[in-house]
JSON list of C-alpha atoms in Angstrom, two decimals:
[
{"chain": "A", "resi": 26, "resn": "MET", "atom": "CA", "xyz": [0.00, 0.00, 0.00]},
{"chain": "A", "resi": 27, "resn": "ARG", "atom": "CA", "xyz": [1.28, 3.46, -0.86]},
{"chain": "A", "resi": 28, "resn": "VAL", "atom": "CA", "xyz": [1.12, 6.07, 1.91]},
{"chain": "A", "resi": 29, "resn": "ALA", "atom": "CA", "xyz": [1.86, 9.74, 2.37]},
{"chain": "A", "resi": 30, "resn": "ILE", "atom": "CA", "xyz": [5.52, 10.64, 2.51]},
{"chain": "A", "resi": 31, "resn": "GLU", "atom": "CA", "xyz": [6.53, 13.35, 4.95]},
{"chain": "A", "resi": 32, "resn": "GLY", "atom": "CA", "xyz": [7.73, 16.47, 3.14]},
{"chain": "A", "resi": 33, "resn": "LEU", "atom": "CA", "xyz": [6.76, 15.28, -0.35]},
{"chain": "A", "resi": 34, "resn": "ALA", "atom": "CA", "xyz": [5.65, 18.33, -2.31]},
{"chain": "A", "resi": 35, "resn": "THR", "atom": "CA", "xyz": [3.26, 18.38, -5.21]},
{"chain": "A", "resi": 36, "resn": "PRO", "atom": "CA", "xyz": [4.70, 19.73, -8.46]},
{"chain": "A", "resi": 37, "resn": "ASP", "atom": "CA", "xyz": [1.68, 21.99, -8.99]},
{"chain": "A", "resi": 38, "resn": "PRO", "atom": "CA", "xyz": [0.21, 23.34, -5.72]},
{"chain": "A", "resi": 39, "resn": "LEU", "atom": "CA", "xyz": [-3.51, 24.03, -5.95]},
{"chain": "A", "resi": 40, "resn": "GLY", "atom": "CA", "xyz": [-3.18, 27.27, -3.94]},
{"chain": "A", "resi": 41, "resn": "ARG", "atom": "CA", "xyz": [-1.35, 28.90, -6.87]},
{"chain": "A", "resi": 42, "resn": "ARG", "atom": "CA", "xyz": [-4.33, 28.26, -9.14]},
{"chain": "A", "resi": 43, "resn": "LEU", "atom": "CA", "xyz": [-6.90, 29.99, -6.92]},
{"chain": "A", "resi": 44, "resn": "PRO", "atom": "CA", "xyz": [-8.42, 33.30, -8.01]},
{"chain": "A", "resi": 45, "resn": "ALA", "atom": "CA", "xyz": [-6.77, 36.41, -6.55]},
{"chain": "A", "resi": 46, "resn": "VAL", "atom": "CA", "xyz": [-9.52, 36.86, -3.97]},
{"chain": "A", "resi": 47, "resn": "TYR", "atom": "CA", "xyz": [-8.59, 33.48, -2.40]},
{"chain": "A", "resi": 48, "resn": "ALA", "atom": "CA", "xyz": [-4.84, 33.69, -2.99]},
{"chain": "A", "resi": 49, "resn": "ALA", "atom": "CA", "xyz": [-4.40, 35.98, 0.01]},
{"chain": "A", "resi": 50, "resn": "ASP", "atom": "CA", "xyz": [-6.87, 34.05, 2.20]},
{"chain": "A", "resi": 51, "resn": "ASP", "atom": "CA", "xyz": [-4.98, 32.06, 4.85]},
{"chain": "A", "resi": 52, "resn": "LEU", "atom": "CA", "xyz": [-7.80, 29.51, 5.36]},
{"chain": "A", "resi": 53, "resn": "ALA", "atom": "CA", "xyz": [-8.07, 28.78, 1.62]},
{"chain": "A", "resi": 54, "resn": "GLN", "atom": "CA", "xyz": [-4.29, 28.34, 1.39]},
{"chain": "A", "resi": 55, "resn": "ARG", "atom": "CA", "xyz": [-4.22, 25.95, 4.37]},
{"chain": "A", "resi": 56, "resn": "LEU", "atom": "CA", "xyz": [-7.09, 23.89, 2.93]},
{"chain": "A", "resi": 57, "resn": "THR", "atom": "CA", "xyz": [-5.41, 23.62, -0.46]},
{"chain": "A", "resi": 58, "resn": "ASP", "atom": "CA", "xyz": [-2.09, 22.77, 1.25]},
{"chain": "A", "resi": 59, "resn": "ALA", "atom": "CA", "xyz": [-3.86, 19.89, 3.03]},
{"chain": "A", "resi": 60, "resn": "TYR", "atom": "CA", "xyz": [-5.23, 18.70, -0.32]},
{"chain": "A", "resi": 61, "resn": "ASP", "atom": "CA", "xyz": [-1.75, 18.99, -1.85]},
{"chain": "A", "resi": 62, "resn": "GLN", "atom": "CA", "xyz": [-0.30, 16.79, 0.91]},
{"chain": "A", "resi": 63, "resn": "VAL", "atom": "CA", "xyz": [-2.90, 14.12, 0.18]},
{"chain": "A", "resi": 64, "resn": "ILE", "atom": "CA", "xyz": [-2.51, 14.27, -3.59]},
{"chain": "A", "resi": 65, "resn": "ALA", "atom": "CA", "xyz": [1.33, 14.53, -3.69]},
{"chain": "A", "resi": 66, "resn": "PRO", "atom": "CA", "xyz": [1.88, 10.72, -3.53]},
{"chain": "A", "resi": 67, "resn": "VAL", "atom": "CA", "xyz": [-0.55, 10.31, -6.44]},
{"chain": "A", "resi": 68, "resn": "HIS", "atom": "CA", "xyz": [1.49, 12.78, -8.51]},
{"chain": "A", "resi": 69, "resn": "ALA", "atom": "CA", "xyz": [4.72, 11.01, -7.53]},
{"chain": "A", "resi": 70, "resn": "THR", "atom": "CA", "xyz": [3.29, 7.61, -8.47]},
{"chain": "A", "resi": 71, "resn": "LEU", "atom": "CA", "xyz": [1.94, 8.80, -11.82]},
{"chain": "A", "resi": 72, "resn": "ASP", "atom": "CA", "xyz": [5.21, 10.59, -12.64]},
{"chain": "A", "resi": 73, "resn": "SER", "atom": "CA", "xyz": [7.11, 7.32, -12.17]},
{"chain": "A", "resi": 74, "resn": "LEU", "atom": "CA", "xyz": [4.42, 4.88, -13.30]},
{"chain": "A", "resi": 75, "resn": "TRP", "atom": "CA", "xyz": [6.74, 3.30, -15.87]},
{"chain": "A", "resi": 76, "resn": "ALA", "atom": "CA", "xyz": [9.00, 2.11, -13.04]},
{"chain": "A", "resi": 77, "resn": "TYR", "atom": "CA", "xyz": [6.16, 0.07, -11.53]},
{"chain": "A", "resi": 78, "resn": "PHE", "atom": "CA", "xyz": [6.13, -2.13, -14.65]},
{"chain": "A", "resi": 79, "resn": "ASP", "atom": "CA", "xyz": [9.86, -2.85, -14.54]},
{"chain": "A", "resi": 80, "resn": "PRO", "atom": "CA", "xyz": [10.53, -5.77, -12.14]},
{"chain": "A", "resi": 81, "resn": "ALA", "atom": "CA", "xyz": [13.99, -4.39, -11.35]},
{"chain": "A", "resi": 82, "resn": "LEU", "atom": "CA", "xyz": [12.56, -1.07, -10.10]},
{"chain": "A", "resi": 83, "resn": "ALA", "atom": "CA", "xyz": [9.06, -1.84, -8.80]},
{"chain": "A", "resi": 84, "resn": "PRO", "atom": "CA", "xyz": [8.30, -1.95, -5.06]},
{"chain": "A", "resi": 85, "resn": "PRO", "atom": "CA", "xyz": [8.47, -5.52, -3.64]},
{"chain": "A", "resi": 86, "resn": "ASP", "atom": "CA", "xyz": [4.70, -5.90, -3.18]},
{"chain": "A", "resi": 87, "resn": "PHE", "atom": "CA", "xyz": [4.11, -4.68, -6.73]},
{"chain": "A", "resi": 88, "resn": "VAL", "atom": "CA", "xyz": [6.60, -7.24, -8.09]},
{"chain": "A", "resi": 89, "resn": "ASP", "atom": "CA", "xyz": [4.34, -9.99, -6.70]},
{"chain": "A", "resi": 90, "resn": "TRP", "atom": "CA", "xyz": [1.30, -8.43, -8.37]},
{"chain": "A", "resi": 91, "resn": "LEU", "atom": "CA", "xyz": [3.23, -8.01, -11.62]},
{"chain": "A", "resi": 92, "resn": "GLY", "atom": "CA", "xyz": [4.31, -11.66, -11.39]},
{"chain": "A", "resi": 93, "resn": "GLY", "atom": "CA", "xyz": [0.66, -12.70, -11.19]},
{"chain": "A", "resi": 94, "resn": "TRP", "atom": "CA", "xyz": [-0.17, -10.45, -14.12]},
{"chain": "A", "resi": 95, "resn": "VAL", "atom": "CA", "xyz": [2.41, -12.12, -16.39]},
{"chain": "A", "resi": 96, "resn": "ALA", "atom": "CA", "xyz": [1.90, -15.61, -14.88]},
{"chain": "A", "resi": 97, "resn": "ALA", "atom": "CA", "xyz": [5.53, -15.72, -13.75]},
{"chain": "A", "resi": 98, "resn": "GLY", "atom": "CA", "xyz": [5.15, -18.75, -11.52]},
{"chain": "A", "resi": 99, "resn": "GLY", "atom": "CA", "xyz": [7.86, -19.39, -8.98]},
{"chain": "A", "resi": 100, "resn": "GLY", "atom": "CA", "xyz": [7.38, -19.14, -5.26]},
{"chain": "A", "resi": 101, "resn": "ARG", "atom": "CA", "xyz": [6.39, -15.94, -3.52]},
{"chain": "A", "resi": 102, "resn": "ASP", "atom": "CA", "xyz": [8.67, -17.03, -0.69]},
{"chain": "A", "resi": 103, "resn": "ALA", "atom": "CA", "xyz": [11.77, -16.62, -2.90]},
{"chain": "A", "resi": 104, "resn": "ALA", "atom": "CA", "xyz": [14.33, -13.92, -2.14]},
{"chain": "A", "resi": 105, "resn": "PRO", "atom": "CA", "xyz": [13.31, -10.51, -3.56]},
{"chain": "A", "resi": 106, "resn": "ASP", "atom": "CA", "xyz": [16.12, -10.42, -6.14]},
{"chain": "A", "resi": 107, "resn": "GLU", "atom": "CA", "xyz": [15.27, -13.95, -7.32]},
{"chain": "A", "resi": 108, "resn": "ARG", "atom": "CA", "xyz": [11.56, -13.03, -7.53]},
{"chain": "A", "resi": 109, "resn": "ARG", "atom": "CA", "xyz": [12.41, -9.97, -9.65]},
{"chain": "A", "resi": 110, "resn": "ARG", "atom": "CA", "xyz": [14.51, -12.16, -11.97]},
{"chain": "A", "resi": 111, "resn": "VAL", "atom": "CA", "xyz": [11.70, -14.73, -12.30]},
{"chain": "A", "resi": 112, "resn": "VAL", "atom": "CA", "xyz": [9.14, -12.03, -13.16]},
{"chain": "A", "resi": 113, "resn": "ALA", "atom": "CA", "xyz": [11.51, -10.38, -15.66]},
{"chain": "A", "resi": 114, "resn": "GLY", "atom": "CA", "xyz": [12.06, -13.71, -17.46]},
{"chain": "A", "resi": 115, "resn": "ALA", "atom": "CA", "xyz": [8.40, -14.77, -17.55]},
{"chain": "A", "resi": 116, "resn": "VAL", "atom": "CA", "xyz": [7.69, -13.69, -21.12]},
{"chain": "A", "resi": 117, "resn": "ALA", "atom": "CA", "xyz": [10.80, -15.47, -22.43]},
{"chain": "A", "resi": 118, "resn": "ARG", "atom": "CA", "xyz": [9.74, -18.64, -20.59]},
{"chain": "A", "resi": 119, "resn": "HIS", "atom": "CA", "xyz": [6.21, -18.43, -22.03]},
{"chain": "A", "resi": 120, "resn": "ARG", "atom": "CA", "xyz": [7.78, -18.29, -25.48]},
{"chain": "A", "resi": 121, "resn": "VAL", "atom": "CA", "xyz": [9.24, -21.81, -24.99]},
{"chain": "A", "resi": 122, "resn": "ARG", "atom": "CA", "xyz": [6.43, -23.22, -22.85]},
{"chain": "A", "resi": 123, "resn": "GLY", "atom": "CA", "xyz": [5.56, -26.81, -23.76]},
{"chain": "A", "resi": 124, "resn": "THR", "atom": "CA", "xyz": [9.04, -27.53, -25.13]},
{"chain": "A", "resi": 125, "resn": "ALA", "atom": "CA", "xyz": [11.70, -29.64, -23.44]},
{"chain": "A", "resi": 126, "resn": "ALA", "atom": "CA", "xyz": [13.83, -26.53, -22.84]},
{"chain": "A", "resi": 127, "resn": "GLY", "atom": "CA", "xyz": [10.89, -24.60, -21.38]},
{"chain": "A", "resi": 128, "resn": "LEU", "atom": "CA", "xyz": [9.94, -27.50, -19.11]},
{"chain": "A", "resi": 129, "resn": "ALA", "atom": "CA", "xyz": [13.54, -27.88, -17.92]},
{"chain": "A", "resi": 130, "resn": "GLU", "atom": "CA", "xyz": [13.73, -24.17, -17.03]},
{"chain": "A", "resi": 131, "resn": "GLU", "atom": "CA", "xyz": [10.44, -24.26, -15.09]},
{"chain": "A", "resi": 132, "resn": "ILE", "atom": "CA", "xyz": [11.62, -27.33, -13.16]},
{"chain": "A", "resi": 133, "resn": "ARG", "atom": "CA", "xyz": [14.96, -25.67, -12.39]},
{"chain": "A", "resi": 134, "resn": "LEU", "atom": "CA", "xyz": [13.16, -22.59, -11.07]},
{"chain": "A", "resi": 135, "resn": "ALA", "atom": "CA", "xyz": [10.78, -24.65, -8.93]},
{"chain": "A", "resi": 136, "resn": "THR", "atom": "CA", "xyz": [13.23, -27.17, -7.52]},
{"chain": "A", "resi": 137, "resn": "GLY", "atom": "CA", "xyz": [16.67, -25.62, -7.90]},
{"chain": "A", "resi": 138, "resn": "VAL", "atom": "CA", "xyz": [17.83, -28.76, -9.73]},
{"chain": "A", "resi": 139, "resn": "THR", "atom": "CA", "xyz": [18.62, -29.06, -13.44]},
{"chain": "A", "resi": 140, "resn": "PRO", "atom": "CA", "xyz": [16.53, -31.96, -14.80]},
{"chain": "A", "resi": 141, "resn": "GLU", "atom": "CA", "xyz": [17.05, -34.51, -17.53]},
{"chain": "A", "resi": 142, "resn": "VAL", "atom": "CA", "xyz": [14.11, -34.27, -19.94]},
{"chain": "A", "resi": 143, "resn": "ALA", "atom": "CA", "xyz": [13.58, -37.03, -22.52]},
{"chain": "A", "resi": 144, "resn": "GLU", "atom": "CA", "xyz": [10.75, -36.73, -25.02]},
{"chain": "A", "resi": 145, "resn": "SER", "atom": "CA", "xyz": [9.54, -38.95, -27.83]},
{"chain": "A", "resi": 146, "resn": "GLY", "atom": "CA", "xyz": [9.05, -36.26, -30.44]},
{"chain": "A", "resi": 147, "resn": "GLY", "atom": "CA", "xyz": [11.33, -34.68, -32.96]},
{"chain": "A", "resi": 148, "resn": "THR", "atom": "CA", "xyz": [11.31, -32.38, -35.96]},
{"chain": "A", "resi": 149, "resn": "ALA", "atom": "CA", "xyz": [12.71, -32.88, -39.43]},
{"chain": "A", "resi": 150, "resn": "TRP", "atom": "CA", "xyz": [12.46, -31.50, -42.90]},
{"chain": "A", "resi": 151, "resn": "SER", "atom": "CA", "xyz": [12.53, -33.49, -46.10]},
{"chain": "A", "resi": 152, "resn": "ALA", "atom": "CA", "xyz": [11.87, -32.78, -49.75]},
{"chain": "A", "resi": 153, "resn": "THR", "atom": "CA", "xyz": [10.87, -36.42, -50.20]},
{"chain": "A", "resi": 154, "resn": "PRO", "atom": "CA", "xyz": [7.21, -37.21, -49.50]},
{"chain": "A", "resi": 155, "resn": "GLY", "atom": "CA", "xyz": [6.65, -40.01, -47.00]},
{"chain": "A", "resi": 156, "resn": "ALA", "atom": "CA", "xyz": [10.12, -39.68, -45.47]},
{"chain": "A", "resi": 157, "resn": "GLU", "atom": "CA", "xyz": [10.88, -41.26, -42.11]},
{"chain": "A", "resi": 158, "resn": "LEU", "atom": "CA", "xyz": [9.66, -39.15, -39.19]},
{"chain": "A", "resi": 159, "resn": "PRO", "atom": "CA", "xyz": [11.93, -38.67, -36.18]},
{"chain": "A", "resi": 160, "resn": "GLY", "atom": "CA", "xyz": [10.99, -39.74, -32.69]},
{"chain": "A", "resi": 161, "resn": "SER", "atom": "CA", "xyz": [8.31, -42.22, -31.69]},
{"chain": "A", "resi": 162, "resn": "ALA", "atom": "CA", "xyz": [4.71, -42.45, -32.83]},
{"chain": "A", "resi": 163, "resn": "GLU", "atom": "CA", "xyz": [3.58, -42.70, -29.20]},
{"chain": "A", "resi": 164, "resn": "PRO", "atom": "CA", "xyz": [4.00, -39.45, -27.27]},
{"chain": "A", "resi": 165, "resn": "ALA", "atom": "CA", "xyz": [5.96, -39.80, -24.04]},
{"chain": "A", "resi": 166, "resn": "LEU", "atom": "CA", "xyz": [7.85, -37.58, -21.64]},
{"chain": "A", "resi": 167, "resn": "THR", "atom": "CA", "xyz": [10.31, -38.62, -18.94]},
{"chain": "A", "resi": 168, "resn": "VAL", "atom": "CA", "xyz": [11.64, -36.12, -16.43]},
{"chain": "A", "resi": 169, "resn": "ARG", "atom": "CA", "xyz": [14.46, -37.18, -14.14]},
{"chain": "A", "resi": 170, "resn": "ILE", "atom": "CA", "xyz": [16.14, -35.17, -11.42]},
{"chain": "A", "resi": 171, "resn": "ARG", "atom": "CA", "xyz": [18.96, -36.09, -9.09]},
{"chain": "A", "resi": 172, "resn": "ALA", "atom": "CA", "xyz": [18.80, -34.73, -5.56]},
{"chain": "A", "resi": 173, "resn": "SER", "atom": "CA", "xyz": [20.93, -35.18, -2.45]},
{"chain": "A", "resi": 174, "resn": "GLU", "atom": "CA", "xyz": [17.78, -36.11, -0.51]},
{"chain": "A", "resi": 175, "resn": "PRO", "atom": "CA", "xyz": [14.96, -37.46, -2.71]},
{"chain": "A", "resi": 176, "resn": "THR", "atom": "CA", "xyz": [11.69, -36.87, -0.86]},
{"chain": "A", "resi": 177, "resn": "ALA", "atom": "CA", "xyz": [8.01, -37.33, -1.55]},
{"chain": "A", "resi": 178, "resn": "ALA", "atom": "CA", "xyz": [7.58, -33.54, -1.30]},
{"chain": "A", "resi": 179, "resn": "LEU", "atom": "CA", "xyz": [10.18, -32.99, -4.03]},
{"chain": "A", "resi": 180, "resn": "GLU", "atom": "CA", "xyz": [8.48, -35.58, -6.22]},
{"chain": "A", "resi": 181, "resn": "SER", "atom": "CA", "xyz": [5.10, -33.93, -5.61]},
{"chain": "A", "resi": 182, "resn": "ARG", "atom": "CA", "xyz": [6.49, -30.50, -6.52]},
{"chain": "A", "resi": 183, "resn": "LEU", "atom": "CA", "xyz": [8.11, -31.97, -9.64]},
{"chain": "A", "resi": 184, "resn": "ARG", "atom": "CA", "xyz": [4.83, -33.61, -10.70]},
{"chain": "A", "resi": 185, "resn": "ALA", "atom": "CA", "xyz": [2.96, -30.33, -10.23]},
{"chain": "A", "resi": 186, "resn": "VAL", "atom": "CA", "xyz": [5.45, -28.41, -12.38]},
{"chain": "A", "resi": 187, "resn": "VAL", "atom": "CA", "xyz": [5.44, -31.07, -15.12]},
{"chain": "A", "resi": 188, "resn": "GLU", "atom": "CA", "xyz": [1.64, -31.24, -15.07]},
{"chain": "A", "resi": 189, "resn": "ALA", "atom": "CA", "xyz": [1.37, -27.47, -15.48]},
{"chain": "A", "resi": 190, "resn": "ASN", "atom": "CA", "xyz": [3.97, -27.12, -18.24]},
{"chain": "A", "resi": 191, "resn": "ARG", "atom": "CA", "xyz": [3.87, -30.25, -20.41]},
{"chain": "A", "resi": 192, "resn": "PRO", "atom": "CA", "xyz": [1.82, -30.50, -23.61]},
{"chain": "A", "resi": 193, "resn": "ALA", "atom": "CA", "xyz": [-1.67, -31.60, -22.52]},
{"chain": "A", "resi": 194, "resn": "HIS", "atom": "CA", "xyz": [-1.80, -34.76, -24.65]},
{"chain": "A", "resi": 195, "resn": "VAL", "atom": "CA", "xyz": [1.56, -36.19, -23.58]},
{"chain": "A", "resi": 196, "resn": "PRO", "atom": "CA", "xyz": [1.70, -38.79, -20.78]},
{"chain": "A", "resi": 197, "resn": "TYR", "atom": "CA", "xyz": [4.69, -38.39, -18.50]},
{"chain": "A", "resi": 198, "resn": "THR", "atom": "CA", "xyz": [6.91, -40.17, -16.01]},
{"chain": "A", "resi": 199, "resn": "VAL", "atom": "CA", "xyz": [8.86, -38.45, -13.26]},
{"chain": "A", "resi": 200, "resn": "GLU", "atom": "CA", "xyz": [11.84, -39.94, -11.47]},
{"chain": "A", "resi": 201, "resn": "VAL", "atom": "CA", "xyz": [13.61, -38.52, -8.45]},
{"chain": "A", "resi": 202, "resn": "LEU", "atom": "CA", "xyz": [16.99, -40.22, -8.02]},
{"chain": "A", "resi": 203, "resn": "SER", "atom": "CA", "xyz": [19.60, -39.78, -5.34]},
{"chain": "A", "resi": 204, "resn": "LEU", "atom": "CA", "xyz": [22.88, -38.22, -6.46]},
{"chain": "A", "resi": 205, "resn": "ASP", "atom": "CA", "xyz": [24.59, -41.62, -6.31]},
{"chain": "A", "resi": 206, "resn": "GLY", "atom": "CA", "xyz": [22.05, -43.00, -8.81]},
{"chain": "A", "resi": 207, "resn": "GLY", "atom": "CA", "xyz": [20.07, -44.97, -6.23]},
{"chain": "A", "resi": 208, "resn": "PRO", "atom": "CA", "xyz": [16.47, -46.12, -6.64]},
{"chain": "A", "resi": 209, "resn": "ALA", "atom": "CA", "xyz": [13.98, -43.76, -8.18]},
{"chain": "A", "resi": 210, "resn": "ALA", "atom": "CA", "xyz": [10.88, -42.36, -6.60]},
{"chain": "A", "resi": 211, "resn": "GLY", "atom": "CA", "xyz": [7.98, -41.64, -8.92]},
{"chain": "A", "resi": 212, "resn": "GLY", "atom": "CA", "xyz": [6.57, -43.39, -11.92]},
{"chain": "A", "resi": 213, "resn": "PRO", "atom": "CA", "xyz": [4.25, -43.01, -14.90]},
{"chain": "A", "resi": 214, "resn": "ARG", "atom": "CA", "xyz": [1.34, -40.66, -14.93]}
]
């Protein structure tokens, strides 16, 4: 919430705009000064409105609102500088949403771990009709992360991120392995 700032002056005091008969009136000047004190933060906000839409410059509470506006994701409990970075990169992440690279970045942001993402699809170009298509005919997605302490909570968070960012028609499998390559938690979905 924005509040009055002690000593903040308005750039255009209302008392200067009064007709001459009121310009010398002490009561009129005090009333307009009171109005100017109330309206000064509005002028200051409007004069710097552009800064509210830049995650690097916006007030911390506005960064959270801006993050919701651009569907930035990420946790609101992240450090302020990290939250600003997540909000600033939201549009770039939306550009690759649904791709293996986009999914990997969302998982890294949510878990702090770089995942291994294996998908069945592929792209190719051929001048020959009926050429062999890359990938598999059956869509599939496997996401694997390695963590020092694989937990059910980490697997649950991973599933939630994959569910929200994978192509809707693609079944997926998540695996949470220990760093030494021990048994996996998770499975097909």
